[in-house]
């Protein structure tokens, strides 16, 4: 990692940017658009001058984020290998002890990761944005993805970068306490009834962990009518909404063709969501 990026980060912190150093987790229903939102947020945050880390914590859906952000079909080397692999890293349910370096008993939560200590095969990088991938389930009977959840939970980087965490669908990660070390949780809500109840559960699980900064982010909205139904259903369930992204044919086309998410209208909407988040984390 270049020194310049760290100097910029340090400046970012001095300037007191509201999202500097924050870990933002994006959860929600499968296919609702979590990875797409993370990829767009990375660009939106970068355009606003933040340094960004995107952490692909989805062990089941190989390469989604790498494709969206870098237009490639491969992923960086799994981060879990940096920490000694599945032999060393245990599922947080079996062993809640914090993640440690291979050669150091001090938890990462106490001595955060310096990006300079991570070899370059573990990340993809474009200007101001770095992508890591915790690990993937590759073989039959390999076991659950709990060890990857621990890496997702505890991979805390020193400095002012905003960390965006993309997790796999549903609530399993929350059951393992992956949200323990996050500052903000966004639950991605597409126009489906299932998304509403997942959002409600996410808010409840986060509250139980003491996380109050939880919002729904509406995605794939196709009409005003759809928007007001979604807002009404979420209100009924005590879920606050931070903003919305319309259905964007460019995102759908990139998904169909397996290409990167380039400039699209949704990016402008995500920039507005980032601005709202900046205000919301300060209140
Ligand atoms: N705002 C949007 N407009 C149109 N298509 C979208 C939008 N957001 C996501 N998609 C599409 O929905 C599908 C699932 O998106 P993805 O980000 O992979 O979801 P998840 O990570 O929640 O499984 C992809 O084909 C993607 O292109
Ligand atoms: Mg995904």
mmCIF file of C-alpha atoms and ligand atoms in Angstrom:
data_model
loop_
_atom_site.group_PDB
_atom_site.id
_atom_site.type_symbol
_atom_site.label_atom_id
_atom_site.label_comp_id
_atom_site.label_asym_id
_atom_site.label_seq_id
_atom_site.Cartn_x
_atom_site.Cartn_y
_atom_site.Cartn_z
ATOM 1 C CA UNK A 1 0.000 0.000 0.000
ATOM 2 C CA UNK A 2 1.434 3.372 -0.927
ATOM 3 C CA UNK A 3 2.400 5.905 1.676
ATOM 4 C CA UNK A 4 0.404 8.574 -0.166
ATOM 5 C CA UNK A 5 -2.830 6.741 0.371
ATOM 6 C CA UNK A 6 -2.117 6.589 4.086
ATOM 7 C CA UNK A 7 -1.176 10.266 4.231
ATOM 8 C CA UNK A 8 -4.413 11.135 2.508
ATOM 9 C CA UNK A 9 -6.263 8.953 4.970
ATOM 10 C CA UNK A 10 -4.634 10.668 7.891
ATOM 11 C CA UNK A 11 -5.668 14.015 6.412
ATOM 12 C CA UNK A 12 -9.182 12.682 5.998
ATOM 13 C CA UNK A 13 -9.300 11.917 9.674
ATOM 14 C CA UNK A 14 -7.897 15.301 10.677
ATOM 15 C CA UNK A 15 -10.576 16.943 8.605
ATOM 16 C CA UNK A 16 -13.032 14.943 10.726
ATOM 17 C CA UNK A 17 -14.891 13.361 7.857
ATOM 18 C CA UNK A 18 -17.940 11.734 9.398
ATOM 19 C CA UNK A 19 -17.480 8.279 7.872
ATOM 20 C CA UNK A 20 -13.687 8.058 8.256
ATOM 21 C CA UNK A 21 -12.664 4.864 10.015
ATOM 22 C CA UNK A 22 -16.224 3.537 10.072
ATOM 23 C CA UNK A 23 -17.149 -0.066 9.285
ATOM 24 C CA UNK A 24 -20.416 -0.265 7.349
ATOM 25 C CA UNK A 25 -22.068 -3.642 6.866
ATOM 26 C CA UNK A 26 -24.561 -4.262 4.053
ATOM 27 C CA UNK A 27 -26.953 -7.158 4.648
ATOM 28 C CA UNK A 28 -30.341 -8.275 3.389
ATOM 29 C CA UNK A 29 -32.130 -10.804 1.230
ATOM 30 C CA UNK A 30 -30.340 -12.813 -1.436
ATOM 31 C CA UNK A 31 -30.374 -11.071 -4.793
ATOM 32 C CA UNK A 32 -31.635 -7.798 -3.302
ATOM 33 C CA UNK A 33 -28.503 -6.056 -4.579
ATOM 34 C CA UNK A 34 -26.145 -6.023 -1.564
ATOM 35 C CA UNK A 35 -22.967 -6.470 -3.614
ATOM 36 C CA UNK A 36 -24.117 -3.946 -6.219
ATOM 37 C CA UNK A 37 -24.744 -1.399 -3.464
ATOM 38 C CA UNK A 38 -21.307 -2.046 -1.917
ATOM 39 C CA UNK A 39 -19.629 -1.576 -5.319
ATOM 40 C CA UNK A 40 -21.532 1.675 -5.926
ATOM 41 C CA UNK A 41 -20.898 2.936 -2.392
ATOM 42 C CA UNK A 42 -17.176 2.320 -2.822
ATOM 43 C CA UNK A 43 -17.175 4.594 -5.887
ATOM 44 C CA UNK A 44 -19.447 7.156 -4.250
ATOM 45 C CA UNK A 45 -17.273 7.349 -1.135
ATOM 46 C CA UNK A 46 -14.116 7.577 -3.204
ATOM 47 C CA UNK A 47 -15.581 10.416 -5.267
ATOM 48 C CA UNK A 48 -16.268 12.211 -1.999
ATOM 49 C CA UNK A 49 -12.596 11.884 -1.060
ATOM 50 C CA UNK A 50 -12.671 8.845 1.214
ATOM 51 C CA UNK A 51 -10.256 5.951 1.064
ATOM 52 C CA UNK A 52 -12.308 2.768 0.906
ATOM 53 C CA UNK A 53 -11.874 -0.876 1.808
ATOM 54 C CA UNK A 54 -14.425 -3.297 0.411
ATOM 55 C CA UNK A 55 -14.518 -6.593 2.281
ATOM 56 C CA UNK A 56 -16.194 -9.408 0.386
ATOM 57 C CA UNK A 57 -17.541 -11.513 3.238
ATOM 58 C CA UNK A 58 -19.765 -13.711 1.080
ATOM 59 C CA UNK A 59 -18.331 -17.227 1.162
ATOM 60 C CA UNK A 60 -20.963 -18.684 -1.167
ATOM 61 C CA UNK A 61 -21.208 -16.339 -4.128
ATOM 62 C CA UNK A 62 -17.790 -16.395 -5.738
ATOM 63 C CA UNK A 63 -16.427 -13.255 -7.230
ATOM 64 C CA UNK A 64 -19.554 -11.090 -7.305
ATOM 65 C CA UNK A 65 -17.862 -8.037 -5.908
ATOM 66 C CA UNK A 66 -14.603 -8.489 -7.865
ATOM 67 C CA UNK A 67 -16.635 -8.585 -11.074
ATOM 68 C CA UNK A 68 -18.676 -5.513 -10.196
ATOM 69 C CA UNK A 69 -15.718 -3.446 -9.006
ATOM 70 C CA UNK A 70 -12.910 -4.647 -11.271
ATOM 71 C CA UNK A 71 -14.650 -6.405 -14.158
ATOM 72 C CA UNK A 72 -12.690 -9.619 -13.530
ATOM 73 C CA UNK A 73 -13.775 -13.210 -12.968
ATOM 74 C CA UNK A 74 -11.167 -14.071 -10.347
ATOM 75 C CA UNK A 75 -10.884 -12.926 -6.731
ATOM 76 C CA UNK A 76 -7.932 -11.900 -4.581
ATOM 77 C CA UNK A 77 -6.291 -14.624 -2.453
ATOM 78 C CA UNK A 78 -8.593 -15.421 0.500
ATOM 79 C CA UNK A 79 -7.794 -13.347 3.549
ATOM 80 C CA UNK A 80 -8.455 -16.315 5.830
ATOM 81 C CA UNK A 81 -5.188 -17.796 4.544
ATOM 82 C CA UNK A 82 -3.311 -14.771 5.841
ATOM 83 C CA UNK A 83 -4.634 -15.681 9.292
ATOM 84 C CA UNK A 84 -3.669 -19.369 9.027
ATOM 85 C CA UNK A 85 -6.668 -20.831 7.191
ATOM 86 C CA UNK A 86 -9.577 -22.863 8.516
ATOM 87 C CA UNK A 87 -7.248 -25.006 10.643
ATOM 88 C CA UNK A 88 -6.428 -22.006 12.783
ATOM 89 C CA UNK A 89 -9.463 -19.728 12.521
ATOM 90 C CA UNK A 90 -12.616 -21.082 14.169
ATOM 91 C CA UNK A 91 -16.295 -20.223 13.770
ATOM 92 C CA UNK A 92 -17.237 -17.471 16.259
ATOM 93 C CA UNK A 93 -20.093 -19.632 17.561
ATOM 94 C CA UNK A 94 -17.682 -22.450 18.525
ATOM 95 C CA UNK A 95 -14.996 -20.045 19.690
ATOM 96 C CA UNK A 96 -15.922 -16.377 20.101
ATOM 97 C CA UNK A 97 -12.309 -15.388 20.914
ATOM 98 C CA UNK A 98 -11.102 -12.542 18.708
ATOM 99 C CA UNK A 99 -9.103 -13.103 15.526
ATOM 100 C CA UNK A 100 -5.323 -12.942 15.975
ATOM 101 C CA UNK A 101 -2.316 -12.874 13.645
ATOM 102 C CA UNK A 102 -0.536 -16.193 13.091
ATOM 103 C CA UNK A 103 2.482 -15.049 15.131
ATOM 104 C CA UNK A 104 0.842 -12.817 17.702
ATOM 105 C CA UNK A 105 -1.616 -13.517 20.517
ATOM 106 C CA UNK A 106 -2.863 -9.918 20.627
ATOM 107 C CA UNK A 107 -6.344 -9.638 19.083
ATOM 108 C CA UNK A 108 -6.729 -7.678 15.842
ATOM 109 C CA UNK A 109 -9.386 -5.704 17.698
ATOM 110 C CA UNK A 110 -6.589 -4.379 19.961
ATOM 111 C CA UNK A 111 -3.853 -3.967 17.349
ATOM 112 C CA UNK A 112 -5.647 -3.200 14.115
ATOM 113 C CA UNK A 113 -4.357 -4.235 10.720
ATOM 114 C CA UNK A 114 -1.818 -2.002 9.051
ATOM 115 C CA UNK A 115 -2.405 -2.393 5.309
ATOM 116 C CA UNK A 116 1.355 -2.507 4.761
ATOM 117 C CA UNK A 117 1.489 -5.889 6.517
ATOM 118 C CA UNK A 118 -0.822 -7.564 3.973
ATOM 119 C CA UNK A 119 0.951 -8.971 0.869
ATOM 120 C CA UNK A 120 -0.401 -7.692 -2.434
ATOM 121 C CA UNK A 121 -1.872 -11.036 -3.588
ATOM 122 C CA UNK A 122 -4.561 -10.590 -0.928
ATOM 123 C CA UNK A 123 -6.164 -7.538 -2.502
ATOM 124 C CA UNK A 124 -7.208 -5.835 -5.722
ATOM 125 C CA UNK A 125 -6.676 -2.118 -5.799
ATOM 126 C CA UNK A 126 -7.812 0.823 -7.851
ATOM 127 C CA UNK A 127 -7.341 4.442 -6.965
ATOM 128 C CA UNK A 128 -8.480 4.941 -3.390
ATOM 129 C CA UNK A 129 -10.326 1.599 -3.226
ATOM 130 C CA UNK A 130 -9.024 -1.774 -2.037
ATOM 131 C CA UNK A 131 -10.936 -5.047 -2.275
ATOM 132 C CA UNK A 132 -10.348 -8.005 0.046
ATOM 133 C CA UNK A 133 -12.155 -11.319 0.004
ATOM 134 C CA UNK A 134 -12.434 -13.348 3.231
ATOM 135 C CA UNK A 135 -12.647 -16.799 1.620
ATOM 136 C CA UNK A 136 -14.953 -19.046 -0.344
ATOM 137 C CA UNK A 137 -16.485 -22.463 0.178
ATOM 138 C CA UNK A 138 -14.846 -24.483 -2.602
ATOM 139 C CA UNK A 139 -15.180 -28.163 -1.816
ATOM 140 C CA UNK A 140 -17.931 -30.558 -0.749
ATOM 141 C CA UNK A 141 -17.965 -31.304 3.003
ATOM 142 C CA UNK A 142 -15.518 -28.479 3.598
ATOM 143 C CA UNK A 143 -17.485 -27.344 6.646
ATOM 144 C CA UNK A 144 -19.454 -24.205 7.419
ATOM 145 C CA UNK A 145 -18.277 -20.740 6.552
ATOM 146 C CA UNK A 146 -18.083 -19.717 10.234
ATOM 147 C CA UNK A 147 -14.278 -19.207 10.174
ATOM 148 C CA UNK A 148 -14.719 -16.700 7.335
ATOM 149 C CA UNK A 149 -17.309 -14.904 9.473
ATOM 150 C CA UNK A 150 -14.683 -14.369 12.139
ATOM 151 C CA UNK A 151 -12.347 -12.758 9.615
ATOM 152 C CA UNK A 152 -15.236 -10.571 8.419
ATOM 153 C CA UNK A 153 -16.058 -9.635 12.011
ATOM 154 C CA UNK A 154 -12.529 -8.771 13.130
ATOM 155 C CA UNK A 155 -10.658 -7.521 10.054
ATOM 156 C CA UNK A 156 -10.342 -4.004 11.415
ATOM 157 C CA UNK A 157 -7.922 -1.733 9.626
ATOM 158 C CA UNK A 158 -5.915 1.035 11.240
ATOM 159 C CA UNK A 159 -6.523 4.441 9.654
ATOM 160 C CA UNK A 160 -9.355 6.494 8.284
ATOM 161 C CA UNK A 161 -10.559 4.225 5.488
ATOM 162 C CA UNK A 162 -14.256 3.452 5.344
ATOM 163 C CA UNK A 163 -14.716 -0.325 5.363
ATOM 164 C CA UNK A 164 -17.723 -1.624 3.429
ATOM 165 C CA UNK A 165 -18.644 -5.183 4.323
ATOM 166 C CA UNK A 166 -20.595 -7.275 1.843
ATOM 167 C CA UNK A 167 -22.094 -10.358 3.485
ATOM 168 C CA UNK A 168 -24.066 -13.255 2.132
ATOM 169 C CA UNK A 169 -27.836 -13.344 2.195
ATOM 170 C CA UNK A 170 -30.037 -13.741 5.201
ATOM 171 C CA UNK A 171 -29.447 -13.756 8.915
ATOM 172 C CA UNK A 172 -26.827 -16.418 9.560
ATOM 173 C CA UNK A 173 -23.998 -13.895 9.801
ATOM 174 C CA UNK A 174 -25.988 -11.918 12.329
ATOM 175 C CA UNK A 175 -26.509 -15.103 14.348
ATOM 176 C CA UNK A 176 -22.709 -15.350 14.510
ATOM 177 C CA UNK A 177 -22.312 -11.775 15.710
ATOM 178 C CA UNK A 178 -20.557 -10.480 12.599
ATOM 179 C CA UNK A 179 -22.116 -7.076 13.286
ATOM 180 C CA UNK A 180 -20.265 -6.846 16.622
ATOM 181 C CA UNK A 181 -17.526 -4.576 15.290
ATOM 182 C CA UNK A 182 -19.499 -2.432 12.886
ATOM 183 C CA UNK A 183 -20.623 1.167 13.223
ATOM 184 C CA UNK A 184 -23.442 1.161 10.684
ATOM 185 C CA UNK A 185 -25.674 -1.581 9.294
ATOM 186 C CA UNK A 186 -27.593 -1.112 6.070
ATOM 187 C CA UNK A 187 -30.186 -3.681 5.167
ATOM 188 C CA UNK A 188 -30.752 -3.785 1.447
ATOM 189 C CA UNK A 189 -34.464 -4.019 0.661
ATOM 190 C CA UNK A 190 -35.729 -4.955 -2.784
ATOM 191 C CA UNK A 191 -39.447 -4.784 -3.586
ATOM 192 C CA UNK A 192 -40.374 -8.109 -2.007
ATOM 193 C CA UNK A 193 -42.302 -9.008 1.116
ATOM 194 C CA UNK A 194 -39.427 -11.243 2.303
ATOM 195 C CA UNK A 195 -37.058 -8.282 2.272
ATOM 196 C CA UNK A 196 -39.317 -6.392 4.687
ATOM 197 C CA UNK A 197 -39.279 -9.151 7.300
ATOM 198 C CA UNK A 198 -35.525 -9.676 6.920
ATOM 199 C CA UNK A 199 -35.040 -5.925 7.479
ATOM 200 C CA UNK A 200 -37.189 -6.080 10.606
ATOM 201 C CA UNK A 201 -35.131 -8.970 11.979
ATOM 202 C CA UNK A 202 -31.849 -7.261 11.126
ATOM 203 C CA UNK A 203 -32.932 -4.175 13.106
ATOM 204 C CA UNK A 204 -33.921 -6.341 16.094
ATOM 205 C CA UNK A 205 -30.684 -8.361 16.039
ATOM 206 C CA UNK A 206 -28.601 -5.185 15.770
ATOM 207 C CA UNK A 207 -30.487 -3.534 18.651
ATOM 208 C CA UNK A 208 -29.728 -6.603 20.765
ATOM 209 C CA UNK A 209 -26.032 -6.027 19.975
ATOM 210 C CA UNK A 210 -26.327 -2.329 20.903
ATOM 211 C CA UNK A 211 -26.118 -1.076 17.301
ATOM 212 C CA UNK A 212 -28.570 1.767 16.766
ATOM 213 C CA UNK A 213 -27.320 3.042 13.407
ATOM 214 C CA UNK A 214 -29.314 0.662 11.256
ATOM 215 C CA UNK A 215 -31.209 1.688 8.162
ATOM 216 C CA UNK A 216 -32.985 0.108 5.248
ATOM 217 C CA UNK A 217 -31.730 1.036 1.812
ATOM 218 C CA UNK A 218 -34.411 0.554 -0.818
ATOM 219 C CA UNK A 219 -33.142 -0.942 -4.062
ATOM 220 C CA UNK A 220 -34.585 -1.772 -7.498
ATOM 221 C CA UNK A 221 -37.505 0.606 -6.957
ATOM 222 C CA UNK A 222 -39.525 0.961 -10.151
ATOM 223 C CA UNK A 223 -42.263 3.464 -9.370
ATOM 224 C CA UNK A 224 -43.505 6.037 -6.859
ATOM 225 C CA UNK A 225 -46.242 3.618 -5.872
ATOM 226 C CA UNK A 226 -43.718 0.879 -5.186
ATOM 227 C CA UNK A 227 -41.613 3.305 -3.159
ATOM 228 C CA UNK A 228 -44.505 4.346 -0.932
ATOM 229 C CA UNK A 229 -45.568 0.735 -0.319
ATOM 230 C CA UNK A 230 -41.998 -0.160 0.661
ATOM 231 C CA UNK A 231 -41.688 2.807 3.022
ATOM 232 C CA UNK A 232 -45.092 2.078 4.582
ATOM 233 C CA UNK A 233 -44.284 -1.624 5.119
ATOM 234 C CA UNK A 234 -40.930 -0.786 6.690
ATOM 235 C CA UNK A 235 -42.430 1.880 8.959
ATOM 236 C CA UNK A 236 -44.945 -0.691 10.213
ATOM 237 C CA UNK A 237 -41.955 -2.806 11.219
ATOM 238 C CA UNK A 238 -40.100 0.103 12.883
ATOM 239 C CA UNK A 239 -37.388 0.115 10.214
ATOM 240 C CA UNK A 240 -35.990 3.517 9.243
ATOM 241 C CA UNK A 241 -35.017 4.161 5.627
ATOM 242 C CA UNK A 242 -31.857 6.030 4.584
ATOM 243 C CA UNK A 243 -32.617 6.378 0.891
ATOM 244 C CA UNK A 244 -33.448 4.627 -2.330
ATOM 245 C CA UNK A 245 -31.908 3.394 -5.543
ATOM 246 C CA UNK A 246 -34.166 2.911 -8.552
ATOM 247 C CA UNK A 247 -34.052 -0.082 -10.836
ATOM 248 C CA UNK A 248 -31.170 0.763 -13.150
ATOM 249 C CA UNK A 249 -31.026 -1.063 -16.496
ATOM 250 C CA UNK A 250 -27.248 -0.506 -16.648
ATOM 251 C CA UNK A 251 -26.749 -2.515 -13.442
ATOM 252 C CA UNK A 252 -29.022 -5.269 -14.719
ATOM 253 C CA UNK A 253 -27.121 -5.368 -18.046
ATOM 254 C CA UNK A 254 -23.744 -5.555 -16.283
ATOM 255 C CA UNK A 255 -25.128 -8.415 -14.175
ATOM 256 C CA UNK A 256 -26.285 -10.229 -17.290
ATOM 257 C CA UNK A 257 -23.067 -9.756 -19.213
ATOM 258 C CA UNK A 258 -20.715 -10.239 -16.260
ATOM 259 C CA UNK A 259 -19.059 -6.840 -16.557
ATOM 260 C CA UNK A 260 -18.068 -4.116 -14.098
ATOM 261 C CA UNK A 261 -20.563 -1.520 -12.872
ATOM 262 C CA UNK A 262 -19.622 1.590 -14.749
ATOM 263 C CA UNK A 263 -21.047 5.047 -14.358
ATOM 264 C CA UNK A 264 -24.800 4.756 -13.979
ATOM 265 C CA UNK A 265 -27.697 6.772 -12.615
ATOM 266 C CA UNK A 266 -27.786 4.611 -9.501
ATOM 267 C CA UNK A 267 -24.341 5.964 -8.571
ATOM 268 C CA UNK A 268 -25.807 9.474 -8.234
ATOM 269 C CA UNK A 269 -28.500 8.106 -5.921
ATOM 270 C CA UNK A 270 -25.907 6.253 -3.862
ATOM 271 C CA UNK A 271 -23.900 9.493 -3.528
ATOM 272 C CA UNK A 272 -26.971 11.098 -1.976
ATOM 273 C CA UNK A 273 -27.294 8.153 0.392
ATOM 274 C CA UNK A 274 -23.645 8.608 1.412
ATOM 275 C CA UNK A 275 -24.348 12.281 2.177
ATOM 276 C CA UNK A 276 -27.357 11.321 4.260
ATOM 277 C CA UNK A 277 -25.261 8.734 6.077
ATOM 278 C CA UNK A 278 -22.625 11.362 6.831
ATOM 279 C CA UNK A 279 -25.283 13.459 8.543
ATOM 280 C CA UNK A 280 -26.963 10.507 10.225
ATOM 281 C CA UNK A 281 -23.825 9.121 11.892
ATOM 282 C CA UNK A 282 -23.208 12.512 13.486
ATOM 283 C CA UNK A 283 -26.652 12.900 15.020
HETATM 284 N N1 LIG B 1 -30.640 -1.054 -8.706
HETATM 285 C C1 LIG B 1 -30.609 -2.117 -9.503
HETATM 286 N N2 LIG B 1 -31.180 -2.080 -10.728
HETATM 287 C C2 LIG B 1 -31.181 -3.144 -11.552
HETATM 288 N N3 LIG B 1 -30.630 -4.326 -11.241
HETATM 289 C C3 LIG B 1 -30.037 -4.437 -10.038
HETATM 290 C C4 LIG B 1 -29.978 -3.354 -9.106
HETATM 291 N N4 LIG B 1 -29.297 -3.777 -8.006
HETATM 292 C C5 LIG B 1 -28.950 -5.051 -8.250
HETATM 293 N N5 LIG B 1 -29.381 -5.457 -9.451
HETATM 294 C C6 LIG B 1 -29.223 -6.798 -10.062
HETATM 295 O O1 LIG B 1 -29.770 -7.765 -9.169
HETATM 296 C C7 LIG B 1 -29.009 -8.947 -9.186
HETATM 297 C C8 LIG B 1 -28.518 -9.278 -7.786
HETATM 298 O O2 LIG B 1 -27.619 -8.254 -7.358
HETATM 299 P P1 LIG B 1 -26.447 -8.533 -6.321
HETATM 300 O O3 LIG B 1 -25.826 -7.216 -6.041
HETATM 301 O O4 LIG B 1 -25.602 -9.656 -6.784
HETATM 302 O O5 LIG B 1 -27.330 -9.000 -5.072
HETATM 303 P P2 LIG B 1 -26.892 -9.704 -3.700
HETATM 304 O O6 LIG B 1 -25.465 -9.337 -3.440
HETATM 305 O O7 LIG B 1 -27.842 -9.134 -2.684
HETATM 306 O O8 LIG B 1 -27.103 -11.175 -3.897
HETATM 307 C C9 LIG B 1 -27.856 -8.710 -10.154
HETATM 308 O O9 LIG B 1 -28.201 -9.276 -11.396
HETATM 309 C C10 LIG B 1 -27.768 -7.205 -10.276
HETATM 310 O O10 LIG B 1 -27.285 -6.820 -11.528
HETATM 311 MG MG1 LIG B 2 -23.752 -10.515 -3.134
#
